[in-house]
Coordinates of C-alpha atoms in Angstrom, one line a residue:
X1 CA 116.3 136.9 145.1
X2 CA 119.8 137.7 144.7
X3 CA 123.0 138.2 146.3
X4 CA 126.1 139.3 146.5
X5 CA 129.5 137.6 147.7
X6 CA 131.9 139.7 147.3
X7 CA 131.7 138.6 143.5
X8 CA 128.9 140.0 141.0
X9 CA 125.7 139.2 142.1
X10 CA 123.9 136.5 141.9
X11 CA 120.9 134.5 142.2
X12 CA 119.9 133.6 145.9
X13 CA 117.4 131.4 147.5
X14 CA 115.8 133.0 151.0
X15 CA 117.5 130.3 152.6
X16 CA 120.8 131.2 151.0
X17 CA 120.7 134.4 151.9
X18 CA 120.1 133.5 155.8
X19 CA 123.1 131.0 155.4
X20 CA 125.5 132.9 154.6
X21 CA 124.3 135.7 157.0
X22 CA 124.6 133.4 159.7
X23 CA 127.7 132.4 158.9
X24 CA 129.3 135.7 158.2
X25 CA 127.2 137.2 161.6
X26 CA 129.4 134.3 163.5
X27 CA 132.9 135.6 162.0
X28 CA 131.6 139.0 163.5
X29 CA 130.4 138.1 166.3
X30 CA 132.3 135.1 168.2
X31 CA 135.7 137.1 168.0
X32 CA 134.1 140.0 170.6
X33 CA 133.7 137.2 173.1
X34 CA 136.9 136.2 172.9
X35 CA 138.0 138.9 175.8
X36 CA 135.7 137.5 178.5
X37 CA 136.1 134.1 177.3
X38 CA 139.5 133.3 175.2
X39 CA 139.3 129.6 175.0
X40 CA 136.0 128.9 173.7
X41 CA 136.0 131.8 171.7
X42 CA 139.3 131.6 170.0
X43 CA 138.2 127.8 169.4
X44 CA 135.1 128.7 168.1
X45 CA 136.2 131.2 166.0
X46 CA 139.1 129.1 164.6
X47 CA 136.2 126.3 163.7
X48 CA 134.0 128.3 161.8
X49 CA 137.0 130.0 159.7
X50 CA 137.3 126.1 159.1
X51 CA 134.1 125.4 158.0
X52 CA 131.9 128.6 156.2
X53 CA 134.0 128.2 153.1
X54 CA 132.0 124.1 153.4
X55 CA 128.6 124.8 154.4
X56 CA 127.7 127.1 151.5
X57 CA 129.0 124.8 149.1
X58 CA 126.7 122.0 151.0
X59 CA 124.0 124.3 151.5
X60 CA 124.0 127.2 149.3
X61 CA 124.3 127.5 145.6
X62 CA 126.0 130.7 146.5
X63 CA 129.0 132.2 143.9
X64 CA 132.1 132.1 146.6
X65 CA 134.7 133.6 143.7
X66 CA 135.4 136.8 145.8
X67 CA 134.7 135.1 149.5
X68 CA 137.9 134.3 149.8
X69 CA 139.2 138.8 150.2
X70 CA 137.0 138.4 152.9
X71 CA 137.3 135.2 154.9
X72 CA 141.1 136.2 154.4
X73 CA 140.2 140.1 156.3
X74 CA 138.1 138.3 159.0
X75 CA 140.7 136.3 159.6
X76 CA 143.2 139.0 160.7
X77 CA 139.5 140.6 162.1
X78 CA 139.5 137.5 165.4
X79 CA 143.5 137.5 165.5
X80 CA 143.7 140.9 166.0
X81 CA 140.8 140.7 169.0
X82 CA 142.6 137.9 170.4
X83 CA 146.4 139.6 170.4
X84 CA 144.5 142.8 172.1
X85 CA 142.6 140.4 175.0
X86 CA 145.9 140.1 175.5
X87 CA 147.2 143.3 177.3
X88 CA 143.2 142.5 179.4
X89 CA 143.7 139.4 180.4
X90 CA 147.4 138.3 180.3
X91 CA 149.2 138.9 183.5
X92 CA 152.3 137.0 182.9
X93 CA 154.8 140.5 181.6
X94 CA 157.4 137.7 179.6
X95 CA 154.2 136.2 178.1
X96 CA 152.3 139.7 177.1
X97 CA 156.1 140.8 175.2
X98 CA 156.3 137.2 173.2
X99 CA 153.0 137.3 172.4
X100 CA 153.7 141.1 170.6
X101 CA 156.3 139.9 168.6
X102 CA 154.8 136.4 167.4
X103 CA 151.7 138.7 166.7
X104 CA 154.0 141.4 164.8
X105 CA 156.2 138.9 163.3
X106 CA 153.5 137.6 161.4
X107 CA 151.8 141.1 160.4
X108 CA 154.5 141.5 158.8
X109 CA 155.0 138.5 156.4
X110 CA 151.3 138.3 155.6
X111 CA 152.0 142.1 154.4
X112 CA 155.1 140.5 152.4
X113 CA 152.8 137.6 151.0
X114 CA 150.3 140.1 150.2
X115 CA 152.6 142.4 147.6
X116 CA 154.6 140.3 146.7
X117 CA 152.2 137.0 146.6
X118 CA 155.9 134.4 148.0
X119 CA 154.5 131.8 149.6
X120 CA 157.2 130.9 151.1
X121 CA 157.0 133.9 153.0
X122 CA 153.9 132.4 154.8
X123 CA 156.7 129.4 155.5
X124 CA 159.3 131.8 157.1
X125 CA 156.8 134.5 159.1
X126 CA 154.2 131.2 160.5
X127 CA 151.2 131.9 162.6
X128 CA 152.3 131.3 166.1
X129 CA 151.0 133.7 168.0
X130 CA 147.2 132.0 167.5
X131 CA 147.8 128.7 169.0
X132 CA 150.5 130.0 171.6
X133 CA 147.4 132.1 172.8
X134 CA 145.1 128.7 172.9
X135 CA 148.1 127.5 174.5
X136 CA 147.8 130.4 177.2
X137 CA 144.4 130.2 177.5
X138 CA 144.5 126.7 178.8
X139 CA 147.2 127.6 181.0
X140 CA 144.8 130.3 182.8
X141 CA 141.5 128.1 183.0
X142 CA 143.5 126.1 185.7
X143 CA 146.7 127.3 186.9
X144 CA 147.9 131.2 187.4
X145 CA 150.5 131.8 184.5
X146 CA 152.7 133.7 186.8
X147 CA 154.1 130.2 187.4
X148 CA 155.6 130.1 183.6
X149 CA 159.3 131.3 184.1
X150 CA 161.0 132.8 181.2
X151 CA 162.2 129.8 179.4
X152 CA 159.2 128.0 180.4
X153 CA 157.3 131.1 178.1
X154 CA 159.8 130.3 175.2
X155 CA 160.1 127.0 175.1
X156 CA 155.6 126.4 174.8
X157 CA 156.8 129.3 171.5
X158 CA 159.4 127.5 170.6
X159 CA 157.7 123.6 170.5
X160 CA 154.4 125.6 168.6
X161 CA 157.0 126.9 166.2
X162 CA 159.1 124.3 164.9
X163 CA 156.7 121.2 165.6
X164 CA 152.7 122.5 164.9
X165 CA 153.3 125.2 162.9
X166 CA 156.2 124.8 160.0
X167 CA 154.4 121.9 159.3
X168 CA 150.9 123.4 159.0
X169 CA 152.7 125.9 157.3
X170 CA 154.0 124.3 154.5
X171 CA 151.3 121.3 154.0
X172 CA 148.8 124.8 153.7
X173 CA 151.0 126.8 151.3
X174 CA 153.6 124.8 150.2
X175 CA 152.4 121.8 149.2
X176 CA 149.1 123.2 148.9
X177 CA 147.8 120.3 149.9
X178 CA 143.8 119.8 150.9
X179 CA 142.7 117.9 154.3
X180 CA 140.2 116.1 152.4
X181 CA 141.1 115.2 149.6
X182 CA 144.6 114.0 151.3
X183 CA 142.5 111.7 153.9
X184 CA 140.4 110.2 150.7
X185 CA 142.7 109.4 148.5
X186 CA 146.0 108.7 149.9
X187 CA 144.7 107.6 153.1
X188 CA 142.1 105.0 152.1
X189 CA 142.5 105.0 148.6
X190 CA 138.8 106.6 147.1
X191 CA 137.7 109.4 144.6
X192 CA 137.8 112.6 146.8
X193 CA 134.1 112.7 145.2
X194 CA 132.9 109.4 147.8
X195 CA 131.7 110.0 150.5
X196 CA 133.2 109.1 153.8
X197 CA 130.9 105.8 153.9
X198 CA 132.5 104.4 150.6
X199 CA 136.0 105.4 152.1
X200 CA 135.6 103.8 156.2
X201 CA 134.4 101.1 154.2
X202 CA 137.5 100.8 151.2
X203 CA 139.8 100.2 154.9
X204 CA 138.3 100.1 157.9
X205 CA 141.6 98.9 158.8
X206 CA 143.1 102.5 158.4
X207 CA 140.0 103.7 160.6
X208 CA 140.4 101.4 163.5
X209 CA 144.5 102.9 162.9
X210 CA 143.2 106.8 163.4
X211 CA 140.4 105.5 166.2
X212 CA 143.0 103.9 168.1
X213 CA 145.6 107.2 168.2
X214 CA 143.0 109.4 169.1
X215 CA 142.5 107.5 172.1
X216 CA 145.7 107.1 172.7
X217 CA 146.7 111.0 172.2
X218 CA 143.5 111.9 174.8
X219 CA 145.3 109.1 177.2
X220 CA 148.0 110.5 176.6
X221 CA 146.7 114.3 177.7
X222 CA 145.3 113.2 180.4
X223 CA 148.8 111.5 181.7
X224 CA 150.5 115.1 181.0
X225 CA 147.3 116.7 182.5
X226 CA 147.8 114.2 186.4
X227 CA 151.5 115.2 186.6
X228 CA 150.9 118.9 186.2
X229 CA 151.7 121.1 189.0
X230 CA 148.5 121.7 191.9
X231 CA 145.7 123.5 190.1
X232 CA 145.7 127.5 191.5
X233 CA 141.7 126.9 190.8
X234 CA 139.1 124.8 189.7
X235 CA 138.9 125.2 186.0
X236 CA 136.6 128.0 183.8
X237 CA 136.7 129.9 181.2
X238 CA 135.8 133.3 182.5
X239 CA 138.9 135.4 183.0
X240 CA 136.6 137.7 185.0
X241 CA 135.5 135.4 187.2
X242 CA 136.6 135.6 191.3
X243 CA 139.9 134.2 191.9
X244 CA 141.4 132.9 194.9
X245 CA 144.6 135.3 194.6
X246 CA 144.4 138.6 192.8
X247 CA 146.3 138.1 190.1
X248 CA 147.3 141.6 189.2
X249 CA 149.2 142.0 192.1
X250 CA 153.1 141.0 191.9
X251 CA 154.1 138.1 193.8
X252 CA 157.3 138.6 195.3
X253 CA 157.5 135.6 197.5
X254 CA 158.1 132.9 194.9
X255 CA 161.1 133.5 192.5
X256 CA 159.2 131.3 189.7
X257 CA 156.7 133.8 189.8
X258 CA 156.9 136.3 186.7
X259 CA 154.0 138.5 187.6
X260 CA 153.3 141.5 185.9
X261 CA 157.3 142.5 185.8
X262 CA 159.3 142.1 182.9
X263 CA 162.8 143.4 182.4
X264 CA 161.7 144.8 179.1
X265 CA 160.2 147.7 178.5
X266 CA 157.0 147.1 177.3
X267 CA 153.3 149.3 176.6
X268 CA 155.3 152.7 177.4
X269 CA 154.8 153.7 173.7
X270 CA 150.9 153.0 173.0
X271 CA 150.4 155.4 170.5
X272 CA 152.9 154.2 168.6
X273 CA 152.2 150.4 168.7
X274 CA 148.5 151.8 167.6
X275 CA 150.0 153.5 164.7
X276 CA 151.8 150.4 163.9
X277 CA 149.5 148.5 164.5
X278 CA 146.3 150.0 162.5
X279 CA 148.9 150.2 159.7
X280 CA 149.8 146.7 159.1
X281 CA 146.5 145.3 160.0
X282 CA 144.4 148.3 157.4
X283 CA 147.7 147.4 154.7
X284 CA 146.3 143.9 155.1
X285 CA 142.1 144.7 155.0
X286 CA 143.0 147.1 152.2
X287 CA 145.4 144.0 149.9
X288 CA 143.0 141.4 150.8
X289 CA 139.7 143.3 150.0
X290 CA 141.0 144.7 146.9
X291 CA 140.7 148.3 147.9
X292 CA 141.0 150.2 144.7
X293 CA 143.3 153.3 145.7
X294 CA 146.6 154.5 146.0
X295 CA 148.6 154.1 149.2
X296 CA 148.4 157.6 150.1
X297 CA 144.9 157.5 150.1
X298 CA 145.2 154.3 151.9
X299 CA 147.1 156.0 154.8
X300 CA 145.4 159.4 154.3
X301 CA 142.1 157.7 155.5
X302 CA 143.5 155.8 158.1
X303 CA 144.8 159.4 159.8
X304 CA 140.8 160.8 159.4
X305 CA 139.9 157.9 161.4
X306 CA 142.1 157.5 163.8
X307 CA 142.4 161.6 164.3
X308 CA 138.3 161.4 164.1
X309 CA 138.3 158.8 166.9
X310 CA 141.2 160.1 169.3
X311 CA 139.1 163.5 168.7
X312 CA 135.8 162.4 169.6
X313 CA 137.0 160.8 172.9
X314 CA 139.5 163.6 173.6
X315 CA 136.2 166.2 173.1
X316 CA 134.1 164.2 175.4
X317 CA 136.7 164.0 177.9
X318 CA 136.9 167.6 178.4
X319 CA 133.5 167.9 178.9
X320 CA 133.8 165.5 181.5
X321 CA 131.7 163.0 179.7
X322 CA 133.1 158.8 179.4
X323 CA 131.4 156.6 177.4
X324 CA 129.2 155.2 178.8
X325 CA 129.9 151.6 177.7
X326 CA 132.2 150.1 175.2
X327 CA 128.9 148.5 172.9
X328 CA 127.9 152.8 172.7
X329 CA 131.6 153.4 171.6
X330 CA 131.4 150.9 168.7
X331 CA 128.1 152.0 167.5
X332 CA 129.3 155.6 167.9
X333 CA 132.2 155.6 166.3
X334 CA 131.2 153.3 163.7
X335 CA 128.5 156.0 162.3
X336 CA 130.8 158.0 163.1
X337 CA 133.4 156.5 160.5
X338 CA 131.4 155.2 158.4
X339 CA 130.7 158.8 157.2
X340 CA 133.9 160.3 157.2
X341 CA 134.8 157.6 154.6
X342 CA 131.9 158.2 152.2
X343 CA 132.5 161.6 151.9
X344 CA 136.2 161.2 151.3
X345 CA 135.9 158.5 148.8
X346 CA 134.3 160.6 147.4
X347 CA 135.9 164.2 147.3
X348 CA 139.0 161.9 146.8
X349 CA 137.3 159.5 144.4
X350 CA 138.4 159.3 141.1
X351 CA 135.9 156.2 140.4
X352 CA 138.7 153.2 141.2
X353 CA 137.7 153.3 145.4
X354 CA 135.2 150.0 145.7
X355 CA 132.6 151.5 148.4
X356 CA 131.2 148.9 149.7
X357 CA 134.9 147.5 150.8
X358 CA 136.2 150.9 152.1
X359 CA 133.2 150.8 154.7
X360 CA 133.7 146.8 155.1
X361 CA 137.4 148.1 156.1
X362 CA 136.7 150.1 158.3
X363 CA 133.8 148.8 160.6
X364 CA 136.6 146.1 160.8
X365 CA 139.0 149.4 161.9
X366 CA 137.0 151.2 164.0
X367 CA 136.1 147.4 166.4
X368 CA 140.1 147.4 166.5
X369 CA 140.8 151.4 167.7
X370 CA 137.6 150.9 170.0
X371 CA 139.5 147.6 171.4
X372 CA 142.4 148.8 171.5
X373 CA 141.8 152.2 173.1
X374 CA 139.9 150.4 175.6
X375 CA 142.0 147.3 177.0
X376 CA 145.0 149.6 176.8
X377 CA 143.5 151.9 179.1
X378 CA 142.1 149.0 181.9
X379 CA 146.0 147.4 181.6
X380 CA 147.2 150.6 182.5
X381 CA 145.3 151.5 185.7
X382 CA 146.0 148.0 186.6
X383 CA 149.1 147.8 186.9
X384 CA 148.9 152.0 188.3
X385 CA 147.0 150.5 191.4
X386 CA 149.8 147.6 191.8
X387 CA 152.7 150.8 191.4
X388 CA 153.8 150.4 188.3
X389 CA 153.5 152.1 184.7
X390 CA 153.0 151.3 181.6
X391 CA 156.7 151.0 181.3
X392 CA 157.1 148.5 184.2
X393 CA 158.7 151.5 186.5
X394 CA 158.0 152.0 189.7
X395 CA 155.2 154.4 189.8
X396 CA 155.7 157.3 191.8
X397 CA 153.3 158.0 194.9

């Protein structure tokens, strides 16, 4: 058998193909759990992202020369889903504004990096959004996020930016150090090809010190948790579970609650944001997937897909029909977008467009369009039910 992993077709066994499909399938499907189970799902997506190439290298004989491009695209894919789930779930309006800034700031940096290939740009535009999202999701497991005031939200984002992401981005993109090689060669004093058993045996006291440090961090975390404010509910990772308070109702009795209100105009121009999001994400997909097409061709494809999807939804609405489920909507639009992109590729094609990459691109784009439309609509409905518009102004009754 043979399989193509973003590169020329190579010989591969059935087990190789099965492992590849399982890992890539997990990278597609696990992020879809983020809107409902944000904390465990994004942590799982992060772990799979870190481990996928190691799994391929250790358990398959696949040629992975071209997989890096798909890896980058799938990174943007799961982070985009995380960002869209902010609209579905987050009840702290100011935290939403900060999340939006962090997300688009990073996207601009990635676009600039892909154009210039200057790695220092990833240090200037760090991926603070991901850990900020994780921090908010953790708070949501036990506390009402509306208890976070503006200072707390900004402080949380600033701490993550300065003390976590800047060192990490420097390590990965500037120093370009590999954690495994560094630990084996520098910390344990063995060759990077040696086993971990050999590394631990070479410097056992270092292992003891590391385990003690981990234990100290766990103890510190437990100490901090004991001094946190009283919990608003028992631990839970399902954001749709019943809560003892109405999370979408503004609380005017407590000055420390930000609620849904925000001094900034947010969500007033969802169409503008949709265009900006799709343009940035699509540009990144096109560059990392090496979609061999001119800029005007990519813009044309994006415009065609967006207009066609909007047209289908509008037609159904005028006929008094709505999507029965998000799954049905995705399957229908994915099929329509696949046909559109195939036709588009052949019409404007001059032998330069990679059809396989284009279809992969279209699949990711469909997921983003469906979730954006669905989650923005859900948030608008919830805000309207509480007497607020998308721009946070009171709704005329």
